[in-house]
Coordinates of C-alpha atoms in Angstrom, one line a residue:
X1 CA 13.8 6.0 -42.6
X2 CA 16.4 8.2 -43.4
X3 CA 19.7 8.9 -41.8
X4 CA 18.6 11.6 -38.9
X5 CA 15.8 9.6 -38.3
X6 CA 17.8 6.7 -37.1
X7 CA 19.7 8.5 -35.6
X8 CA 17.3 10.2 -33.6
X9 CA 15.5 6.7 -32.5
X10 CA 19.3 5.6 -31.4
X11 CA 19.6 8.4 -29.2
X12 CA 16.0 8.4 -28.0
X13 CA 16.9 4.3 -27.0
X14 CA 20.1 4.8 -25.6
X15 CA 18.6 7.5 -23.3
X16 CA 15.9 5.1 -22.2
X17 CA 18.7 2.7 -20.9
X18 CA 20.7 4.5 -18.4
X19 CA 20.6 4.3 -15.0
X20 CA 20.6 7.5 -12.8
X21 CA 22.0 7.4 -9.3
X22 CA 19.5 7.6 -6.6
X23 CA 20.6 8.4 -3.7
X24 CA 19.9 11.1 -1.0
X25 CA 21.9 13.8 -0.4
X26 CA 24.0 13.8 2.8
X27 CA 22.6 17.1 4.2
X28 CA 19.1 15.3 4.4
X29 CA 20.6 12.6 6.5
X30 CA 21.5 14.4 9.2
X31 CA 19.4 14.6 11.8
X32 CA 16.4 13.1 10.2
X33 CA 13.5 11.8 12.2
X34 CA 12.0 8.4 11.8
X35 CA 8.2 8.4 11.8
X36 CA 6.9 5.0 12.8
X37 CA 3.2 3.9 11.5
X38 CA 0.9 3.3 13.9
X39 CA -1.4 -0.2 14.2
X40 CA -4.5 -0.1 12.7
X41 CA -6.9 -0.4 15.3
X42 CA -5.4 2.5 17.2
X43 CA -7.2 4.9 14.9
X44 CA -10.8 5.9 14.8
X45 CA -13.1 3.8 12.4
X46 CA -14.8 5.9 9.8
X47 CA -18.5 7.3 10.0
X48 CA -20.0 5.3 7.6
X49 CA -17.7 2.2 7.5
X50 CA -17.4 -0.5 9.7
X51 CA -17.1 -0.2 13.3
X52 CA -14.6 -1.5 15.9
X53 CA -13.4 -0.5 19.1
X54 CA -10.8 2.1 19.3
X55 CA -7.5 0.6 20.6
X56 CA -9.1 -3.1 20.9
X57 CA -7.4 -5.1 18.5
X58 CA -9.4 -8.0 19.4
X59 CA -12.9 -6.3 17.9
X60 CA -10.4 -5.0 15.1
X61 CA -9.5 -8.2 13.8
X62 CA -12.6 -9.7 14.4
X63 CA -14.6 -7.1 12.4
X64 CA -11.5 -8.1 9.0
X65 CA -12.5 -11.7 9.4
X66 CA -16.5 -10.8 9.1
X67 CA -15.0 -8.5 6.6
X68 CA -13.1 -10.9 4.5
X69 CA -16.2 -13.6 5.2
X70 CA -18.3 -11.5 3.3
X71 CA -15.8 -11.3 0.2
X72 CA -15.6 -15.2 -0.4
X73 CA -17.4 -16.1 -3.2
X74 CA -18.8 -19.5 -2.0
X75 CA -20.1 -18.2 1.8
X76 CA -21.7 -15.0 0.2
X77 CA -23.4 -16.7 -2.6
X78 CA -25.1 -19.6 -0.8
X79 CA -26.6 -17.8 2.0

């Protein structure tokens, strides 16, 4: 390689290196709302996926443990 070409891969790695500050600036801060995630079973279960209870955790979880049930290798293969 010649001189510039060195060069040029120095610069290109020294670039590559840095750290940029990442902050937010103070003008967003102010005044921003927090907007908390609700719990799964409080939203509507899709159309053609599996179905729980609105609101009723109890037939939420129940329908992830059939769920995860059905993804173990040893219970879905020796039916």
């Amino acid at each position: 390689m010649n001189r510039a070409g060195l060069l040029a891969a120095a610069a290109l790695l020294a670039v590559g290196c840095m750290e940029v500050e990442q902050t937010v600036p103070t003008d967003k801060q102010v005044g921003q709302t927090v907007r908390r995630d609700t719990a799964a079973w409080s939203n509507a279960p899709l159309a053609a996926g599996p179905s729980w209870k609105q609101g009723d955790r109890a037939s939420w979880e129940e329908q992830i443990r059939k769920r995860q049930l059905a993804q173990h290798e040893d219970r879905r293969i020796y039916r």
